[in-house]
CSV table of N, CA and C in Angstrom, one decimal:
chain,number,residue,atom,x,y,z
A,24,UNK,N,64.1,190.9,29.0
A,24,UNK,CA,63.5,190.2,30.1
A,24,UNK,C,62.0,190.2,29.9
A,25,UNK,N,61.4,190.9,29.4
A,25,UNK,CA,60.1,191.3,29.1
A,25,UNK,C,59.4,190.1,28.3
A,26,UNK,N,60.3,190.0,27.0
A,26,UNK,CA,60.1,189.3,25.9
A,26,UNK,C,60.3,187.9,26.3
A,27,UNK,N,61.3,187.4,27.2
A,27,UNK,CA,61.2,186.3,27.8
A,27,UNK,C,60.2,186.1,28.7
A,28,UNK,N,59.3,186.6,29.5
A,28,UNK,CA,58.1,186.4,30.5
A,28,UNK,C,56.5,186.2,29.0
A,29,UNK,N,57.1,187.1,28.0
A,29,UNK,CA,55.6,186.7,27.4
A,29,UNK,C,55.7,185.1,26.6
A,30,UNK,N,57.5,184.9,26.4
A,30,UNK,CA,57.5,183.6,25.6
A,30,UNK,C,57.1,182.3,26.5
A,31,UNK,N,57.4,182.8,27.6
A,31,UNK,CA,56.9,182.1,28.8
A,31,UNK,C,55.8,181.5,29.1
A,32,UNK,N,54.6,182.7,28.9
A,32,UNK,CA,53.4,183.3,28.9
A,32,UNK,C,53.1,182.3,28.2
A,33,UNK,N,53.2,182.1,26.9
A,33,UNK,CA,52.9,181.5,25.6
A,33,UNK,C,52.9,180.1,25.7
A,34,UNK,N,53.9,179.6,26.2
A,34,UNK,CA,54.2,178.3,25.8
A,34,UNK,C,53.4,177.7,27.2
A,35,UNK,N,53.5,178.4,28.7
A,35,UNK,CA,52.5,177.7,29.1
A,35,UNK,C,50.8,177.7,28.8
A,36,UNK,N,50.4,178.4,28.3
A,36,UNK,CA,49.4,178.8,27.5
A,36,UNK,C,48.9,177.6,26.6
A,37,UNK,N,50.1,177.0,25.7
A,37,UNK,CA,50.1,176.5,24.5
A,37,UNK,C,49.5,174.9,25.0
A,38,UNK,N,51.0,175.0,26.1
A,38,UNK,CA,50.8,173.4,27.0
A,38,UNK,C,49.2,173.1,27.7
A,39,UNK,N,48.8,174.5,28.4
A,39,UNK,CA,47.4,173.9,29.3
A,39,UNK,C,46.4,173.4,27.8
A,40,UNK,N,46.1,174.3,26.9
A,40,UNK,CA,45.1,174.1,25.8
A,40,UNK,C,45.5,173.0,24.9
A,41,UNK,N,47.0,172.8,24.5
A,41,UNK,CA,47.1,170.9,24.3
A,41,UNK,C,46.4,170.1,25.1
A,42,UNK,N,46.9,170.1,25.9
A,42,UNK,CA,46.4,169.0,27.6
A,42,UNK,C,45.1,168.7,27.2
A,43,UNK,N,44.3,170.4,27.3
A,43,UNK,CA,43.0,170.5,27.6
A,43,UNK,C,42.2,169.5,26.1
A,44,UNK,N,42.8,169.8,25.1
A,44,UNK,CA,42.4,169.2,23.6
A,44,UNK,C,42.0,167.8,23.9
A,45,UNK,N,43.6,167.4,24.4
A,45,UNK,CA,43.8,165.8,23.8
A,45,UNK,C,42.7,165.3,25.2
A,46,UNK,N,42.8,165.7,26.5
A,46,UNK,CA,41.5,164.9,27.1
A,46,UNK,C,40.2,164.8,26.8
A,47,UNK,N,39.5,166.5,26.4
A,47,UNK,CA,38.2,166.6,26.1
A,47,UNK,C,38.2,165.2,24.6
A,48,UNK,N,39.2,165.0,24.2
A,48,UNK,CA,39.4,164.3,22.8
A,48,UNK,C,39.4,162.6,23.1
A,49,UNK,N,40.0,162.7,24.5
A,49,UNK,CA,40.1,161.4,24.7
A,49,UNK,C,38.6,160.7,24.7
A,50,UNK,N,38.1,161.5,26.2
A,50,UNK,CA,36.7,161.5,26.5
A,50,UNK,C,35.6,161.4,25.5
A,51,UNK,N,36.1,162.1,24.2
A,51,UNK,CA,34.7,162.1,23.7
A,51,UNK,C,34.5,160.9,22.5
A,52,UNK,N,33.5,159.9,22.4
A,52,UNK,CA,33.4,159.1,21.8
A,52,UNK,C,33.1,159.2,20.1
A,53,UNK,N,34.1,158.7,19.0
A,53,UNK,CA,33.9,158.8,18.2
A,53,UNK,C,32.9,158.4,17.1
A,54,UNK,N,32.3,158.8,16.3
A,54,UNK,CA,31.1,158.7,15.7
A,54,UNK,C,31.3,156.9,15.2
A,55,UNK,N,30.3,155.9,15.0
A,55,UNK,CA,30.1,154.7,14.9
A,55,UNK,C,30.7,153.9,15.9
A,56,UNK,N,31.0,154.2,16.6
A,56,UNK,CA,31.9,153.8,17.8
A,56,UNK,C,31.3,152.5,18.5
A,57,UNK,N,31.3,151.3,18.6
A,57,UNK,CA,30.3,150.2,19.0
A,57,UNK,C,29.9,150.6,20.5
A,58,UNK,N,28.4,150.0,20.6
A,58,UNK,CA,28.2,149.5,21.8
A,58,UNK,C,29.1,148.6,22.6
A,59,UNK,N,29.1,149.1,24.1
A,59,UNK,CA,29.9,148.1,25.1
A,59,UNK,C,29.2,146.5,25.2
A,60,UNK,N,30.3,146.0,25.5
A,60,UNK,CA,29.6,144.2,25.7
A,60,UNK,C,28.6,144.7,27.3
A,61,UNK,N,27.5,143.4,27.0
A,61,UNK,CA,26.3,143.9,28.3
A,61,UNK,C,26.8,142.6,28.6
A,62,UNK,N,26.6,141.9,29.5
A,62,UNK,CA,27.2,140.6,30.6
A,62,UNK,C,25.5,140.0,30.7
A,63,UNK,N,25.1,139.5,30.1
A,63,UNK,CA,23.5,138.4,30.3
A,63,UNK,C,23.8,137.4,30.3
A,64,UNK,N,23.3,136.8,32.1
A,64,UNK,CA,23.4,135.5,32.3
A,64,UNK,C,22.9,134.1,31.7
A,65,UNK,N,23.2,132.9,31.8
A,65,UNK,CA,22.5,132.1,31.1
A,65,UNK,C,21.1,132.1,31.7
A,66,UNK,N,20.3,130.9,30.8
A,66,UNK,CA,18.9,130.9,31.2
A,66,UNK,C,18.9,129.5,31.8
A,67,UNK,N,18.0,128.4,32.5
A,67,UNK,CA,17.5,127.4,31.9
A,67,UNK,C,16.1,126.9,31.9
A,68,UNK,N,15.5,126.5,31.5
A,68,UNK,CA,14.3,125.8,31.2
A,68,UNK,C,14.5,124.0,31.1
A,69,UNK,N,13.6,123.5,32.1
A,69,UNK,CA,13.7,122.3,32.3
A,69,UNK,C,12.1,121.4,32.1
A,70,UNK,N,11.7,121.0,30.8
A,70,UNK,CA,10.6,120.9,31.0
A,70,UNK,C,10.5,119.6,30.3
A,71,UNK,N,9.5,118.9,30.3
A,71,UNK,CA,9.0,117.5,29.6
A,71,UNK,C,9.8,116.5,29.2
A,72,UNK,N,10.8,116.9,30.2
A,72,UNK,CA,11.8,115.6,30.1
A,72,UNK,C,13.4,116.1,29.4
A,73,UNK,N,13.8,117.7,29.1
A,73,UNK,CA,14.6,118.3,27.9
A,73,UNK,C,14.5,119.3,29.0
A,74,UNK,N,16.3,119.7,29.3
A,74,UNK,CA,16.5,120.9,29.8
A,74,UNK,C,17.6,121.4,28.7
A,75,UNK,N,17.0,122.7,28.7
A,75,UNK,CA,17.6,123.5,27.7
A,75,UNK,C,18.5,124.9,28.2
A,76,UNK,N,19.4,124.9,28.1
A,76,UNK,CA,20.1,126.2,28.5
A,76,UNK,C,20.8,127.7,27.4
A,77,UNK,N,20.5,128.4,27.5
A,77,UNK,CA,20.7,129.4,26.5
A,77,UNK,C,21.5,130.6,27.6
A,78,UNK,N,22.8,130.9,26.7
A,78,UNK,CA,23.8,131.8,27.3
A,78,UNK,C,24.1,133.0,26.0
A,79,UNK,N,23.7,134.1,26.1
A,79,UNK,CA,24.4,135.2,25.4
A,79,UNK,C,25.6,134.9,25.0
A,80,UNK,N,25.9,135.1,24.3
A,80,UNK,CA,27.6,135.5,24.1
A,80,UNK,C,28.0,136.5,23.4
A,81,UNK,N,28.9,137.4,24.2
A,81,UNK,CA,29.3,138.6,24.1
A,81,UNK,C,28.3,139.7,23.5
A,82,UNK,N,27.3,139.9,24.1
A,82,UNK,CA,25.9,140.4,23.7
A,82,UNK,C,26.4,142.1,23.6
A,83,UNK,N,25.9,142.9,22.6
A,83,UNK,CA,26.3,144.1,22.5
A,83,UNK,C,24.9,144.2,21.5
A,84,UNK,N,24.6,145.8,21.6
A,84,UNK,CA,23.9,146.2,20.2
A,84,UNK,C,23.7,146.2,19.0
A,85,UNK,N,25.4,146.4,18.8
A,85,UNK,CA,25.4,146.7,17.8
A,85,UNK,C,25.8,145.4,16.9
A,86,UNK,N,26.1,144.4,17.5
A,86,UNK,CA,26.5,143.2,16.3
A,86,UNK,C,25.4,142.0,16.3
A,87,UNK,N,25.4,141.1,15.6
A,87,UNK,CA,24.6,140.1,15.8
A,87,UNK,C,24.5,139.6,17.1
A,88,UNK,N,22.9,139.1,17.5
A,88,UNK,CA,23.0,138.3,18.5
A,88,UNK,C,23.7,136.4,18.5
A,89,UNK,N,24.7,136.2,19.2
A,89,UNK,CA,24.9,134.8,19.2
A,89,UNK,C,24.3,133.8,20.5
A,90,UNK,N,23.7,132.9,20.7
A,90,UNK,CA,23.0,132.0,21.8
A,90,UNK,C,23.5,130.8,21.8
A,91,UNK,N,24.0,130.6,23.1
A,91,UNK,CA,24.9,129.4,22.8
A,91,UNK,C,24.1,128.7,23.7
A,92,UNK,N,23.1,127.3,23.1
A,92,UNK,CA,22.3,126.8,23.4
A,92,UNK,C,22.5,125.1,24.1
A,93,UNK,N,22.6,125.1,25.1
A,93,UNK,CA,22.5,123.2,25.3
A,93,UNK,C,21.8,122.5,25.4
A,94,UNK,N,20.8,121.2,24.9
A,94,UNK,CA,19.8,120.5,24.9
A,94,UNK,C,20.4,119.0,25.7
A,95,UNK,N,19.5,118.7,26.9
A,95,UNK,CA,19.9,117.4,27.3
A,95,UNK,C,19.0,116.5,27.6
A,96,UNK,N,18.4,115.3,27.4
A,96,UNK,CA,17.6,114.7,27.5
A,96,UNK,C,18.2,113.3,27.8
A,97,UNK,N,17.0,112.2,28.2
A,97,UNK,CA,17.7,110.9,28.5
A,97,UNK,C,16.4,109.6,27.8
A,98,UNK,N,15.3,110.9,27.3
A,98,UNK,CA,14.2,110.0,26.1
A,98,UNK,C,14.2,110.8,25.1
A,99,UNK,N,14.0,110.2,23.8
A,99,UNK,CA,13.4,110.5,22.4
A,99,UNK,C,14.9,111.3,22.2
A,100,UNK,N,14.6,111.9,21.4
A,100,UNK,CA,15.8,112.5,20.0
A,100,UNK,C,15.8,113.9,19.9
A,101,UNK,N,17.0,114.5,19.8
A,101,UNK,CA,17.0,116.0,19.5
A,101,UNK,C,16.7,116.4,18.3
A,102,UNK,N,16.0,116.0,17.4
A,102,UNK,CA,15.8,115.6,16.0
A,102,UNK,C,15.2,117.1,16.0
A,103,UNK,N,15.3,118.4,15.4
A,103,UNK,CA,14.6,119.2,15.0
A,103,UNK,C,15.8,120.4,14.7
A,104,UNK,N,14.9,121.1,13.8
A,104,UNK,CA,15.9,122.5,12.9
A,104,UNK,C,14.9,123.5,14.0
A,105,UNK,N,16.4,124.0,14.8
A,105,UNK,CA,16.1,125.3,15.2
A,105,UNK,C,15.5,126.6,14.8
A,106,UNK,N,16.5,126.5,13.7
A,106,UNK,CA,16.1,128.0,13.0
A,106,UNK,C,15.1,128.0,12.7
A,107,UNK,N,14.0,127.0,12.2
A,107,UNK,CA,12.2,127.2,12.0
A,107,UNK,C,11.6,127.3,12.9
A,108,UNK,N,11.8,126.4,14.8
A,108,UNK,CA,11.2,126.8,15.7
A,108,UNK,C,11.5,127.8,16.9
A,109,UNK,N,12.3,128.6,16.8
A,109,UNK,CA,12.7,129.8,17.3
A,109,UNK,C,12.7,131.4,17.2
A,110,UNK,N,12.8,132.2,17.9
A,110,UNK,CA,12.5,133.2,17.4
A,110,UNK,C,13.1,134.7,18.6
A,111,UNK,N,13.8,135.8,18.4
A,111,UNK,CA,13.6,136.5,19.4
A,111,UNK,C,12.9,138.2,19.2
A,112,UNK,N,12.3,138.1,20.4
A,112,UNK,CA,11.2,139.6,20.8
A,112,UNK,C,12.0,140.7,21.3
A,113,UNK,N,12.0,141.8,20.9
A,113,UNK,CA,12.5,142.9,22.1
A,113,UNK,C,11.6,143.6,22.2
A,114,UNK,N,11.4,144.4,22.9
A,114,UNK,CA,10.4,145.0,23.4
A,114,UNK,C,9.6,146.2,22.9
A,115,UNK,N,10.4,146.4,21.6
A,115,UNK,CA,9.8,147.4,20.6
A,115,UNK,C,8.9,146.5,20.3
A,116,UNK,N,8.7,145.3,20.1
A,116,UNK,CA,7.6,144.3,19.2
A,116,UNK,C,8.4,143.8,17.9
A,117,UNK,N,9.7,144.0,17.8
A,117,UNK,CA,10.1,143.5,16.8
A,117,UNK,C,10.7,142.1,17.0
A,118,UNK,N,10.7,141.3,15.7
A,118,UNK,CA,10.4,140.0,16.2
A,118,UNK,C,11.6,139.4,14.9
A,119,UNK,N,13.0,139.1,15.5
A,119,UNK,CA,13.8,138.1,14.5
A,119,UNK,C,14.1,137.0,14.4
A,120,UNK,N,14.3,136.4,13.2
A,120,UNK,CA,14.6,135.3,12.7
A,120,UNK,C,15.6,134.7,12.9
A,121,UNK,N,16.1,133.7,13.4
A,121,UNK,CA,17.7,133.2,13.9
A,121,UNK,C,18.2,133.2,11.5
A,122,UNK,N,19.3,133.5,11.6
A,122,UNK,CA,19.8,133.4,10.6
A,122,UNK,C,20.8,131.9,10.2
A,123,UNK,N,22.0,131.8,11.5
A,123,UNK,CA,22.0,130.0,11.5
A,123,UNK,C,22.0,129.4,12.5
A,124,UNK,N,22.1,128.0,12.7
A,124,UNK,CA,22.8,127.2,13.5
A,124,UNK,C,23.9,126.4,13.7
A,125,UNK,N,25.0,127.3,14.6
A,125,UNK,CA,26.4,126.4,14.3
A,125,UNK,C,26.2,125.3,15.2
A,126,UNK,N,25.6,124.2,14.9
A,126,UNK,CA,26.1,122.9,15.9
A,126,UNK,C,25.4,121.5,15.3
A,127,UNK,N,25.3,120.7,16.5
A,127,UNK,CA,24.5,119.6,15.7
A,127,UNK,C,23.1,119.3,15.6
A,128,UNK,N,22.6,117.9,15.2
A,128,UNK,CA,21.5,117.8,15.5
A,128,UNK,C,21.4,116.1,15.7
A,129,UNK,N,20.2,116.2,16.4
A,129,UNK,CA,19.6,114.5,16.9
A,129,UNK,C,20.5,114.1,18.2
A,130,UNK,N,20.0,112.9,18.4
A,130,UNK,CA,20.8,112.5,20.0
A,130,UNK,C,20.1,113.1,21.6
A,131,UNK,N,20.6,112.8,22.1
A,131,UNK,CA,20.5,113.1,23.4
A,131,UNK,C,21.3,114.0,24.1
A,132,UNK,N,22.0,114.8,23.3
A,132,UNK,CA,22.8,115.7,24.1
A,132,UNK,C,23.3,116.9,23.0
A,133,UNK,N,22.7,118.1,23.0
A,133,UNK,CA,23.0,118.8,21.1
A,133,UNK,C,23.3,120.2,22.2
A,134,UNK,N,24.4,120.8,21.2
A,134,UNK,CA,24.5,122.4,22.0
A,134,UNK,C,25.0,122.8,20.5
A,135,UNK,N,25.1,124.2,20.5
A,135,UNK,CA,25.6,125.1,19.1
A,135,UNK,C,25.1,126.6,19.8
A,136,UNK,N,25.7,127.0,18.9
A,136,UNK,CA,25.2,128.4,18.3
A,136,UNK,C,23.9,129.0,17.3
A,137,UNK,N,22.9,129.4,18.3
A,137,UNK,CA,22.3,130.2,16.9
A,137,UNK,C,22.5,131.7,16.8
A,138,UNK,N,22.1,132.2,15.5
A,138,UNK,CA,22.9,133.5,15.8
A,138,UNK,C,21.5,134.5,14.7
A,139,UNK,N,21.3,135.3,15.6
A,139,UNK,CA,20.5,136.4,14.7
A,139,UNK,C,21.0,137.7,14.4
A,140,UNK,N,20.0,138.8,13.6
A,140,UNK,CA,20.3,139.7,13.4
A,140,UNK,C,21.1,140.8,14.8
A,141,UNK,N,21.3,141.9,14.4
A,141,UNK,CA,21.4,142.4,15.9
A,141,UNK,C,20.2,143.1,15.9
A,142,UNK,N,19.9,143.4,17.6
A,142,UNK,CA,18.5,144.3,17.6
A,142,UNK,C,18.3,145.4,17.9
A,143,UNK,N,17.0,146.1,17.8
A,143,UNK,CA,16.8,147.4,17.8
A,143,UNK,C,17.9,148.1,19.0
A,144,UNK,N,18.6,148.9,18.6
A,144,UNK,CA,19.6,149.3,19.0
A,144,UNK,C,18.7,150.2,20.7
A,145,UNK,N,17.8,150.5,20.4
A,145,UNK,CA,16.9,150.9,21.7
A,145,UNK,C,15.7,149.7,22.6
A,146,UNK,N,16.6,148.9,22.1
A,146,UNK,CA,15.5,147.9,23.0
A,146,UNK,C,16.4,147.7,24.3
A,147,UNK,N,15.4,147.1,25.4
A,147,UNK,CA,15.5,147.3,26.7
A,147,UNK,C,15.6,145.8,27.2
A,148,UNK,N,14.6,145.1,26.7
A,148,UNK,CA,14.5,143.6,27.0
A,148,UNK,C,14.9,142.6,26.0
A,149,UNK,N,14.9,141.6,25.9
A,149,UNK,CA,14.9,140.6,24.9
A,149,UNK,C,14.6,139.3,25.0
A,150,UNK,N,13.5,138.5,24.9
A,150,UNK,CA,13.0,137.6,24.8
A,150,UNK,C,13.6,136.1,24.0
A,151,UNK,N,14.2,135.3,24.4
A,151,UNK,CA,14.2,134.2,23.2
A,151,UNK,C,12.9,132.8,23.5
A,152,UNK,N,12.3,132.4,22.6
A,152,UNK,CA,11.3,132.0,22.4
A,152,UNK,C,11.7,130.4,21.4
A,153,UNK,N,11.7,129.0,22.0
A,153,UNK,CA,11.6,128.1,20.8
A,153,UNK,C,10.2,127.5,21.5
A,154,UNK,N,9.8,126.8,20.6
A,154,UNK,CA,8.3,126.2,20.1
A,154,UNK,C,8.4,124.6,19.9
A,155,UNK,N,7.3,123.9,20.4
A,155,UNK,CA,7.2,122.5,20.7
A,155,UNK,C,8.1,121.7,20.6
A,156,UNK,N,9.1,121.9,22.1
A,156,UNK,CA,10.2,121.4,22.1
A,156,UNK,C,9.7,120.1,23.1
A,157,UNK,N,9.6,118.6,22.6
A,157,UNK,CA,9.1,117.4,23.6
A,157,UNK,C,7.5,118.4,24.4
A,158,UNK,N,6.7,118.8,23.6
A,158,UNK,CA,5.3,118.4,24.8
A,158,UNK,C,4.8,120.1,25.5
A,159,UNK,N,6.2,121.1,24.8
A,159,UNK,CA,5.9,122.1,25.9
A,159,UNK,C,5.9,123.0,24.7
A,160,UNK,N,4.5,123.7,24.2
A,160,UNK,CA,4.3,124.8,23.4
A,160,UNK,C,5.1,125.9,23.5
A,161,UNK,N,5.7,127.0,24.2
A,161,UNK,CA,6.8,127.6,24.2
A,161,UNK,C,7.2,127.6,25.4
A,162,UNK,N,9.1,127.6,25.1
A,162,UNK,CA,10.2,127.9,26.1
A,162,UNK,C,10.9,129.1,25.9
A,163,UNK,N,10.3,130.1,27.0
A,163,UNK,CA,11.1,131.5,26.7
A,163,UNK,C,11.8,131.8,28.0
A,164,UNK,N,12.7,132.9,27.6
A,164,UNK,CA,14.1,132.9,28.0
A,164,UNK,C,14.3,134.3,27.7
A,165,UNK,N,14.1,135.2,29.2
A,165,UNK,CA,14.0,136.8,28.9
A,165,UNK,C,15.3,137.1,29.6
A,166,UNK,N,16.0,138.3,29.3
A,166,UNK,CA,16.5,139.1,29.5
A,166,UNK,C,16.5,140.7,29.3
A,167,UNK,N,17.2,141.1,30.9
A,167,UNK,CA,16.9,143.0,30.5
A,167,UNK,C,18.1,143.4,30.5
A,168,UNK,N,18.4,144.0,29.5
A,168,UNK,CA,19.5,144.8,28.6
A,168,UNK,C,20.0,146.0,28.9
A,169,UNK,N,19.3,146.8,29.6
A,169,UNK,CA,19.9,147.9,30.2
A,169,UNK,C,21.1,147.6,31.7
C-alpha cells in the first residue's frame, strides 16, 4: 500500500512539472523569432495637381519595407523613376534607399510597389519622403511604429 501512494506521489509529480515545462515553453519566445505585423495606415498627400497615396504593407521589423503607392493626376505625365526620388528616415537618422519598383510608369494614373531595406530594428517612427513630384519639393509621409 505504501509503495503504491509513493508511485502515486511520483507520477503526479511527473504530470504537474510536464504541464509546468511545456507552458513556460510555450510562452517563451524562440531565439530569431520575427517581429509581429504593426497595422500602419495609409497616408495621402494631395498637392500641385498629383494626389499620391502610400499604404504599408504588412509592415514588421524584421523584413523589408513594402509601400504600395498610388499616383493620380488629370495634367502632365507620371513620367519619373521612383527609386532615385525617394527615400525613407527613421528616427535613429538612418536614411534608406528604395531597392525596387514593382509597377508602372508615365500616364495619369501609376500605383506599384516600392520596397526597401528593413529598418533599424529599434526605430520608433518612419518617414517616407519623394522629391519634386509636379512643383512640390518634398512629400512626406510619417508614421509611428510603436
Amino acid at each position: 500500500m505504501k509503495n503504491i501512494k509513493i508511485i502515486l506521489l511520483i507520477i503526479v509529480i511527473l504530470f504537474f512539472a510536464g504541464f509546468g515545462y511545456f507552458v513556460l515553453l510555450k510562452n517563451k519566445p524562440f531565439q530569431g523569432q520575427l517581429q509581429p505585423l504593426i497595422i500602419l495606415g495609409p497616408q495621402v498627400n494631395d498637392e500641385g495637381g498629383v494626389s499620391i497615396e502610400v499604404t504599408p504593407i504588412d509592415f514588421s521589423l524584421s523584413k523589408p519595407v513594402q509601400l504600395k503607392i498610388t499616383f493620380n493626376t488629370h495634367q502632365g505625365n507620371l513620367d519619373f523613376d521612383l527609386t532615385k526620388i525617394s527615400y525613407l528616415l527613421d528616427d535613429k537618422n538612418n536614411k534608406y534607399i528604395p531597392v525596387s519598383w514593382e509597377g508602372g510608369s508615365g500616364g495619369h494614373h501609376l500605383s506599384g510597389v516600392l520596397v526597401f531595406p528593413a529598418i533599424n530594428k529599434d526605430a520608433k517612427t518612419m518617414k517616407f519622403v519623394i522629391e519634386n513630384v509636379y512643383n512640390a519639393e518634398k512629400r512626406e509621409f510619417f508614421w509611428e511604429i510603436e
